[in-house]
mmCIF file of C-alpha atoms in Angstrom:
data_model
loop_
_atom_site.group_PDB
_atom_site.id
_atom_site.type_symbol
_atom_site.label_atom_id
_atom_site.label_comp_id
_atom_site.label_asym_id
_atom_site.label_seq_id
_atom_site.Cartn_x
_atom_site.Cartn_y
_atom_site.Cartn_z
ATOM 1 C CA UNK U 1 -153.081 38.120 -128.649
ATOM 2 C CA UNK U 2 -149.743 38.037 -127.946
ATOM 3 C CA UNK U 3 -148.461 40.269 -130.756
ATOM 4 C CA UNK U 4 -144.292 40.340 -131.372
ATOM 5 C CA UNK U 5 -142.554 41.533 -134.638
ATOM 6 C CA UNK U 6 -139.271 40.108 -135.011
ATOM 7 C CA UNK U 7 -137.914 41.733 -138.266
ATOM 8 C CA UNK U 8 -137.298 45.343 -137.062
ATOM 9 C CA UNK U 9 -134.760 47.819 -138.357
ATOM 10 C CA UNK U 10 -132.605 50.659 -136.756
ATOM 11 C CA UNK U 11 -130.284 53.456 -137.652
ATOM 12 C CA UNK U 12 -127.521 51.268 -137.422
ATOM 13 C CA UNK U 13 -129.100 49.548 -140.598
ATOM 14 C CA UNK U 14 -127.427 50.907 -143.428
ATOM 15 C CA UNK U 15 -131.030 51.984 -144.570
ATOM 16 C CA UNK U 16 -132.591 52.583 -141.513
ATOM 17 C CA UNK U 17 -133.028 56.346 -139.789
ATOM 18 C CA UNK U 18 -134.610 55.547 -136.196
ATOM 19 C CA UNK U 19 -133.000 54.303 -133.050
ATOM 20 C CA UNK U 20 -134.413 51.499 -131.283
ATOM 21 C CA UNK U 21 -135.715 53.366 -128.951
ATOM 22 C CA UNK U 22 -137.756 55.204 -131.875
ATOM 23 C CA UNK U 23 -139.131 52.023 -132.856
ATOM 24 C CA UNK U 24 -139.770 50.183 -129.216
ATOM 25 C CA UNK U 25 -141.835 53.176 -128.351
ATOM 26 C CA UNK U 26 -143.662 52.523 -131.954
ATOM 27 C CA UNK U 27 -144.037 48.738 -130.781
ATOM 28 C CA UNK U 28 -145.973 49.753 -126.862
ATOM 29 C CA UNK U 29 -148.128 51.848 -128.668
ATOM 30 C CA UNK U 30 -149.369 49.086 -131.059
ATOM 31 C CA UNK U 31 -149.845 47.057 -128.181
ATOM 32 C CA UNK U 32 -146.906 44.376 -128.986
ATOM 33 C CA UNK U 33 -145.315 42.884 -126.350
ATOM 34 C CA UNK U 34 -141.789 41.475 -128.024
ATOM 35 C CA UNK U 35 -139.840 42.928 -130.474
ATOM 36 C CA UNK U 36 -136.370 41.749 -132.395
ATOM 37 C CA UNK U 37 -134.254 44.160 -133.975
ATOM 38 C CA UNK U 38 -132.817 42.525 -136.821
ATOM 39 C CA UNK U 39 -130.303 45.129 -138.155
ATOM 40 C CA UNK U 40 -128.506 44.536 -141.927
ATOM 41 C CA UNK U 41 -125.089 42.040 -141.109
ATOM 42 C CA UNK U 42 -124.260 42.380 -144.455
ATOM 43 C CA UNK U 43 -121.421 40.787 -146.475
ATOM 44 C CA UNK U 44 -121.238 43.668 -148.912
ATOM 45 C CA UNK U 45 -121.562 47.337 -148.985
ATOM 46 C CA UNK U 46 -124.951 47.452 -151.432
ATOM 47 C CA UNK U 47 -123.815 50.126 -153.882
ATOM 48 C CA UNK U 48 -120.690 48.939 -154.638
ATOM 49 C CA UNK U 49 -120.553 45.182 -153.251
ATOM 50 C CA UNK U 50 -117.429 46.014 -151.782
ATOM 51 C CA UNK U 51 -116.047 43.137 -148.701
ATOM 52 C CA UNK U 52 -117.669 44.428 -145.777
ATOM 53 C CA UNK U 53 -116.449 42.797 -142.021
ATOM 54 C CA UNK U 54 -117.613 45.418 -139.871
ATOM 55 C CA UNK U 55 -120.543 46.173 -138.144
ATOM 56 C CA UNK U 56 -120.501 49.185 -134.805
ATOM 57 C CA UNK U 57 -121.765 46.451 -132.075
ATOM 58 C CA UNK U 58 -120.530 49.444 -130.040
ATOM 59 C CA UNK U 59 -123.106 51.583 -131.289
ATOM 60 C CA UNK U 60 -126.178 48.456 -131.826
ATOM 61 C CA UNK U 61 -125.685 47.962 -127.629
ATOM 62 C CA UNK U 62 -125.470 51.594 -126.417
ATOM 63 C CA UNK U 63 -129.361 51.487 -128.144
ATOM 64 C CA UNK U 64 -130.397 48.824 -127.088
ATOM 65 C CA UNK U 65 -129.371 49.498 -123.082
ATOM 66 C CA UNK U 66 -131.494 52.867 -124.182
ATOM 67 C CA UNK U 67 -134.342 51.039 -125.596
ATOM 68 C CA UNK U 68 -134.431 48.182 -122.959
ATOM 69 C CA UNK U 69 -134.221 51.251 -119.911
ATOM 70 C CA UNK U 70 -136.974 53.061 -121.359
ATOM 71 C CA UNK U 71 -139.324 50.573 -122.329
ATOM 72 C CA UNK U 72 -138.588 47.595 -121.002
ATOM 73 C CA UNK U 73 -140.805 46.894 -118.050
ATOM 74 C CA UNK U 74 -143.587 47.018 -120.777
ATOM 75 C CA UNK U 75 -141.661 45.288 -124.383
ATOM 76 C CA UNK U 76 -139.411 42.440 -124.559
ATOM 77 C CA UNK U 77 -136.342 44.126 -126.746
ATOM 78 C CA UNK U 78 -134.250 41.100 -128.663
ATOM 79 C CA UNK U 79 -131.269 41.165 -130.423
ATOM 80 C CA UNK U 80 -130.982 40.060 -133.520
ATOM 81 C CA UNK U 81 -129.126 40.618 -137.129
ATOM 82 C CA UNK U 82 -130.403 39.980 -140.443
ATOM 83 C CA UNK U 83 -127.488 37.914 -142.243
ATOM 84 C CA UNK U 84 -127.414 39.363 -145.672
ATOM 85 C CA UNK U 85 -125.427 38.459 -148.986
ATOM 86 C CA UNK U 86 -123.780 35.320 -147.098
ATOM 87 C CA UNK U 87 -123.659 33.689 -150.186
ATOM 88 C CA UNK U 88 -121.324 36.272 -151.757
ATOM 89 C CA UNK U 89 -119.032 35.424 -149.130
ATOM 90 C CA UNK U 90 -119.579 32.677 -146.632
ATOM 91 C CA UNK U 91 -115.737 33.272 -144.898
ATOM 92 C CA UNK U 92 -116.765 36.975 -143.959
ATOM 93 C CA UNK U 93 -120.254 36.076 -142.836
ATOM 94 C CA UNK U 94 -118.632 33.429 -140.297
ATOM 95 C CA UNK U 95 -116.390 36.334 -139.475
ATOM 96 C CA UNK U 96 -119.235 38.924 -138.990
ATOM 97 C CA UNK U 97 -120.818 36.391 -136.822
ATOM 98 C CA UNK U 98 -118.078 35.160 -134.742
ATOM 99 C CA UNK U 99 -117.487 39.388 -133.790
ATOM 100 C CA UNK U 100 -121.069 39.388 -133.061
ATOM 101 C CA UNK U 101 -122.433 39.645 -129.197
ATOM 102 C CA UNK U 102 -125.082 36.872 -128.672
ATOM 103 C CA UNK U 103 -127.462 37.260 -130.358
ATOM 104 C CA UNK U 104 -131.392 36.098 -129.519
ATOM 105 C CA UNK U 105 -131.949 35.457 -132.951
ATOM 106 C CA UNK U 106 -130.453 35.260 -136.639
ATOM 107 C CA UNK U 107 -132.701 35.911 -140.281
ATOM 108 C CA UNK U 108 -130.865 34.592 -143.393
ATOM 109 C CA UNK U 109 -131.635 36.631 -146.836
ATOM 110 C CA UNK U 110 -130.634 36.936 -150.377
ATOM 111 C CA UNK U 111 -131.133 40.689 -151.682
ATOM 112 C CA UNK U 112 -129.312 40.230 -154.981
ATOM 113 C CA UNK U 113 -129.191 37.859 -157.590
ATOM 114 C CA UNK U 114 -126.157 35.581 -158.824
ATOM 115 C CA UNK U 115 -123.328 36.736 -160.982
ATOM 116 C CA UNK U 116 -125.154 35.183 -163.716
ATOM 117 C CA UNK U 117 -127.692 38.564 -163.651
ATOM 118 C CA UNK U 118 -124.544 41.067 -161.970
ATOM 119 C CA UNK U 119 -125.580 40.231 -158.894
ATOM 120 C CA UNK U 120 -128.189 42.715 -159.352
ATOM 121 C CA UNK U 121 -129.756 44.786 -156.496
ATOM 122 C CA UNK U 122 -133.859 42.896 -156.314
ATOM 123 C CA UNK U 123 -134.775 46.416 -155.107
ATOM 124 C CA UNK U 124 -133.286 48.094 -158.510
ATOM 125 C CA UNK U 125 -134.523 45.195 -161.503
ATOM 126 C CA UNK U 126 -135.817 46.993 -164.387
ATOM 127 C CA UNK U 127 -139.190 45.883 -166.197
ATOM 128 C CA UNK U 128 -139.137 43.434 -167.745
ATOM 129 C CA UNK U 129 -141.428 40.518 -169.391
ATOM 130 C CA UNK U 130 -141.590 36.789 -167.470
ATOM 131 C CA UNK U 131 -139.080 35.012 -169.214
ATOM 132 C CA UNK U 132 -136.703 37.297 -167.924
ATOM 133 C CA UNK U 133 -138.034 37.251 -164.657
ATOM 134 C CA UNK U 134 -138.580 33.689 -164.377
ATOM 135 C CA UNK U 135 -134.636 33.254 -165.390
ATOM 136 C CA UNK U 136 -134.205 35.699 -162.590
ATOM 137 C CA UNK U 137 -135.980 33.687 -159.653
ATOM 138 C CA UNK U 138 -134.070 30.755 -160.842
ATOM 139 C CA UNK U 139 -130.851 32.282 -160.037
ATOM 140 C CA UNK U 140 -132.390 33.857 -156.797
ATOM 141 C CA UNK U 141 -132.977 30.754 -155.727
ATOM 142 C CA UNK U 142 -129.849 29.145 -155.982
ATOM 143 C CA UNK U 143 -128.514 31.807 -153.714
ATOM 144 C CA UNK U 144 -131.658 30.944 -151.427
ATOM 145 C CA UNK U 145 -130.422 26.820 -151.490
ATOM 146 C CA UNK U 146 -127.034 28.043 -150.827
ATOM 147 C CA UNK U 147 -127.234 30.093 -147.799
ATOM 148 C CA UNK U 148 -129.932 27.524 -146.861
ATOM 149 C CA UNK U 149 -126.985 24.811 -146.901
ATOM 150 C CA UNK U 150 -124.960 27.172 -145.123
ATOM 151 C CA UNK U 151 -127.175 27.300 -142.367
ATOM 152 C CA UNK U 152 -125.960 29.501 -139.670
ATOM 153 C CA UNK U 153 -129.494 31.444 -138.732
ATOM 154 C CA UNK U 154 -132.808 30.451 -137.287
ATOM 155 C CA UNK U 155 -135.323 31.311 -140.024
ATOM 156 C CA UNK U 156 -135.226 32.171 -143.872
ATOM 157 C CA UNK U 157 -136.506 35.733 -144.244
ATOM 158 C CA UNK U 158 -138.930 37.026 -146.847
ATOM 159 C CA UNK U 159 -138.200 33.886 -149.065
ATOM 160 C CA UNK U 160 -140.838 35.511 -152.371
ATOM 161 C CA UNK U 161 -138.670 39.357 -151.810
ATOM 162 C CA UNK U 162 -138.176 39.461 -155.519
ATOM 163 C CA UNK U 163 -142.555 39.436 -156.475
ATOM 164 C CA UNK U 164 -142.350 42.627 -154.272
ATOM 165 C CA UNK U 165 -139.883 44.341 -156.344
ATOM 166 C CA UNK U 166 -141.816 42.567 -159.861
ATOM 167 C CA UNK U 167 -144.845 44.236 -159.011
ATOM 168 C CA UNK U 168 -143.415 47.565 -157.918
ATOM 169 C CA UNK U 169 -141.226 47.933 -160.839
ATOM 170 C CA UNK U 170 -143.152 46.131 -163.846
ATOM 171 C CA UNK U 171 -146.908 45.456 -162.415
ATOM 172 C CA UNK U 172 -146.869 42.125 -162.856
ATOM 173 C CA UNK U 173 -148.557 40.075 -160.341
ATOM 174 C CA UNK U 174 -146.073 36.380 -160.910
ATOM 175 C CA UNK U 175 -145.455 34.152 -158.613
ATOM 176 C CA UNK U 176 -143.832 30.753 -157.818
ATOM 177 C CA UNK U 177 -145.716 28.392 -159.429
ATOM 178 C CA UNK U 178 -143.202 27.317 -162.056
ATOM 179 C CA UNK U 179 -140.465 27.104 -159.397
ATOM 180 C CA UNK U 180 -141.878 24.921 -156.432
ATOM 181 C CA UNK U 181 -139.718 21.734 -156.760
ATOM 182 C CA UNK U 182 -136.702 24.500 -155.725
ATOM 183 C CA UNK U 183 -138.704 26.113 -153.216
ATOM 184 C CA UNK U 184 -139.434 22.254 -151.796
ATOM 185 C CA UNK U 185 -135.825 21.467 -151.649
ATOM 186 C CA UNK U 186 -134.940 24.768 -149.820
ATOM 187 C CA UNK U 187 -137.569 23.951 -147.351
ATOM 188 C CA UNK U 188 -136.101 20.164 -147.262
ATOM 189 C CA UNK U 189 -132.678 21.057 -146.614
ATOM 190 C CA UNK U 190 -133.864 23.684 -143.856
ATOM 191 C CA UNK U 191 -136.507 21.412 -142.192
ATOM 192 C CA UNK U 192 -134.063 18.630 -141.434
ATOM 193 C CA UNK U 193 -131.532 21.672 -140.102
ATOM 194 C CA UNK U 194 -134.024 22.793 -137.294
ATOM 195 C CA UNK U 195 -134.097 26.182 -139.347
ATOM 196 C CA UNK U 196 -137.732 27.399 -139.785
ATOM 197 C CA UNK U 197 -138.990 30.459 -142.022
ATOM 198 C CA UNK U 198 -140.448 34.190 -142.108
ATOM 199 C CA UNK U 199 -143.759 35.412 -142.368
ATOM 200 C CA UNK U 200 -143.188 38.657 -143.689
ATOM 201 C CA UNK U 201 -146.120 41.234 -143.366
ATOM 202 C CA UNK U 202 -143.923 43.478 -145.877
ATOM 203 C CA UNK U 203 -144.375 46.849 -144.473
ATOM 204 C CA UNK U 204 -146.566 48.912 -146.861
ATOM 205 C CA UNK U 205 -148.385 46.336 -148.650
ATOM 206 C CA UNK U 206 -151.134 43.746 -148.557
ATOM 207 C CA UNK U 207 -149.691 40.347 -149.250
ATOM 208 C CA UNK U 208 -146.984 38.345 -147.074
ATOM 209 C CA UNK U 209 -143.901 36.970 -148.310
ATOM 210 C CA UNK U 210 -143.826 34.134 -148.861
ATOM 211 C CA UNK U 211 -148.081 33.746 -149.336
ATOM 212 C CA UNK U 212 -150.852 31.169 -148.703
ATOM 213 C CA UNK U 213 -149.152 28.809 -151.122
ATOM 214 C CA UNK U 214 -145.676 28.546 -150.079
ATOM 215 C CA UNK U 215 -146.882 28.677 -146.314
ATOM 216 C CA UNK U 216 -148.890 25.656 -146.603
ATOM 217 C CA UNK U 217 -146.908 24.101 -148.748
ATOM 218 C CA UNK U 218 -144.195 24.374 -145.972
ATOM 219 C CA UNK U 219 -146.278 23.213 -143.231
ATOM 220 C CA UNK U 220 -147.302 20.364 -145.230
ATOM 221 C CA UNK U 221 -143.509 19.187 -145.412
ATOM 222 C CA UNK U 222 -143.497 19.133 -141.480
ATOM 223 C CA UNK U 223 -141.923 22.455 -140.896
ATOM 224 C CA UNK U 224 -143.396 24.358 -137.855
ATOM 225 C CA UNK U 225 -141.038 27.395 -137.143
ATOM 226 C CA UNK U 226 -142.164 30.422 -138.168
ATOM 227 C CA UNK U 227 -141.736 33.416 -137.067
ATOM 228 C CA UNK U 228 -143.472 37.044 -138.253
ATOM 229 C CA UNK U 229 -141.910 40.348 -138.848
ATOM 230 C CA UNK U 230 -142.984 43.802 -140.216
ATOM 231 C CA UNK U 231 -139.397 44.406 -141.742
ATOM 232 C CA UNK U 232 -140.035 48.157 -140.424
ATOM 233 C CA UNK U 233 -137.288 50.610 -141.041
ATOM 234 C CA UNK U 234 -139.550 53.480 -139.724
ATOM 235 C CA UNK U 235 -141.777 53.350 -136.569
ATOM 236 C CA UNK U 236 -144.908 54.035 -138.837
ATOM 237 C CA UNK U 237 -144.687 49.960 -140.084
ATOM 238 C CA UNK U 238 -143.605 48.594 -136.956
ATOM 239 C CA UNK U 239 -146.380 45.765 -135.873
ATOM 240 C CA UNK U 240 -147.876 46.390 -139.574
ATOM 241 C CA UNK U 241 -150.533 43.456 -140.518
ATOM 242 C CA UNK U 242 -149.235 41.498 -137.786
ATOM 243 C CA UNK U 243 -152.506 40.678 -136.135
ATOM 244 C CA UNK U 244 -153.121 39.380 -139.916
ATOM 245 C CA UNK U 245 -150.078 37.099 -139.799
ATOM 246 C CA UNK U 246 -151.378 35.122 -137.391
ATOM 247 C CA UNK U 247 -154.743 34.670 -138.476
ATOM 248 C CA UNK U 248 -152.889 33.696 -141.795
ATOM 249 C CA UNK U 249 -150.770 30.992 -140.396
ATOM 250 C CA UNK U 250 -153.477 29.658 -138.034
ATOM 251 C CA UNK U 251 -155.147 29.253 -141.654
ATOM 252 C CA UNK U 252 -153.004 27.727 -142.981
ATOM 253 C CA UNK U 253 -153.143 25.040 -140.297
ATOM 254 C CA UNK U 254 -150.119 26.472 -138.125
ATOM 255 C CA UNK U 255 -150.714 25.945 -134.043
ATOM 256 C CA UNK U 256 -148.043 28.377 -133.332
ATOM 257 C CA UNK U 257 -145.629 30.810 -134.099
ATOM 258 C CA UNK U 258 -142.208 31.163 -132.765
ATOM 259 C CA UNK U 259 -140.094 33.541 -130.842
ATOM 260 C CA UNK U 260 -136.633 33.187 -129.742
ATOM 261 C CA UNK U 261 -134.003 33.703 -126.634
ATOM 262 C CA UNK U 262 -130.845 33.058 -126.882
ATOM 263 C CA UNK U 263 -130.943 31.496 -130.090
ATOM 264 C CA UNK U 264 -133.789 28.919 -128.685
ATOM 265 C CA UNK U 265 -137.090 28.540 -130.226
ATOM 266 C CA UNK U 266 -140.270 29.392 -128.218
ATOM 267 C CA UNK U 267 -143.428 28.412 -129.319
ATOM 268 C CA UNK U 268 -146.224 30.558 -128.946
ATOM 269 C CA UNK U 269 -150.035 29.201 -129.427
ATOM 270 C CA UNK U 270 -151.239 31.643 -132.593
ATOM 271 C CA UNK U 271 -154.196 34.098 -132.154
ATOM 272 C CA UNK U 272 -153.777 33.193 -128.102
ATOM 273 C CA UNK U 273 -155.281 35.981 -125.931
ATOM 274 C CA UNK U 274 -152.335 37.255 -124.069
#
């Protein structure tokens, strides 16, 4: 199989340790042959949502040359940025973008909620019962239509994040069920933009975001880019489940999955001996 992860974090995340060296030597290990490191291009500082419009490129490069002289004759090293709290700011995420070297490949995420909830941190919501959390994927997902609309990356990351954080934080096992005509008029408004969607293995735990249900649902709507990522920030995730991703999408009645260069889709055939 050929087996890529292309939602990989590095010290030069604001909550990532490891240089991308760290993690490329993580990925020929695990037998992957293409990684993207996707590092945090955030609109906000998280703690205090403060305007952020700097990231050290400087710093992201010198890595990469590292990474790319150490390993690359075995691993295909891509660089990429995970757009973060665009919605918070759309003017500073052109901005961020526009300072930006080229880039091989763009995820767009919501982390927060609206300022209807504080724009809360999904990573810090308390426990709570499911009215409250229903209210709360409402407003996450007019964020999600909003940077959707926006459009200015190649795939949607980790569309479900906030089930993660309901099931760490209050045990609940929800889901999306009560919020699908949304989710089909993200995936409208990003099908007829060319802008495809995440698999997410979720680093630590079993079930993708988004799952079965949301997959199919989005290949039944006639979108076909997807790509897979670990969303590592440690070289003990990187490639984690990814073997599984594909066998999930091929499932779900996916062909292929994508990679990128240059900001150019590539279509591999899923579950392909490589």
């Amino acid at each position: 199989m050929y087996l890529v992860d292309y939602h990989l974090h590095s010290s030069c995340s604001v909550d990532g340790e490891f240089s991308i060296e760290r993690m490329a030597a993580a990925a020929v290990e695990r037998g992957l042959r293409e990684i993207c490191v996707t590092d945090h291009l955030d609109t906000v500082y998280w703690d205090t949502l403060a305007p952020r419009t700097y990231f050290d490129w400087p710093e992201a490069l010198r890595q990469l040359e590292e990474a790319r002289n150490r390993w690359g004759d075995r691993l295909s090293i891509r660089l990429g940025a995970e757009i973060g709290e665009a919605v918070m700011s759309f003017e500073r995420a052109d901005q961020m973008l526009e300072k930006a070297p080229p880039l091989d490949f763009s995820v767009g995420s919501v982390h927060f909620t609206g300022a209807r909830f504080d724009h809360l941190d999904l990573y810090y919501m308390p426990a709570a019962d499911e009215t409250y959390y229903n209210e709360l994927l409402s407003d996450y997902l007019d964020n999600v239509l909003a940077i959707s609309r926006w459009g200015r990356f190649q795939v949607l990351g980790h569309l479900t994040l906030p089930l993660r954080y309901i099931r760490k934080n209050a045990g609940l096992d929800m889901d999306f069920s009560g919020h699908m005509d949304r989710v089909e008029e993200i995936f409208r408004c990003i099908i007829s933009k060319g802008i495809g969607i995440e698999c997410n293995t979720n680093r630590g735990y079993t079930d993708t975001l988004p799952g079965r249900d949301i997959l199919e649902l989005y290949h039944r709507m006639g979108g076909e880019i997807v790509t897979i990522g670990s969303d590592a920030h440690a070289p003990a995730h990187v490639g984690y489940r990814i073997r599984e991703g594909q066998q999930l999408l091929q499932s779900c009645g996916f062909r292929y999955f994508t990679t990128f260069v240059q900001g150019k889709p590539v279509f591999r055939p899923l579950l392909e001996e490589a």
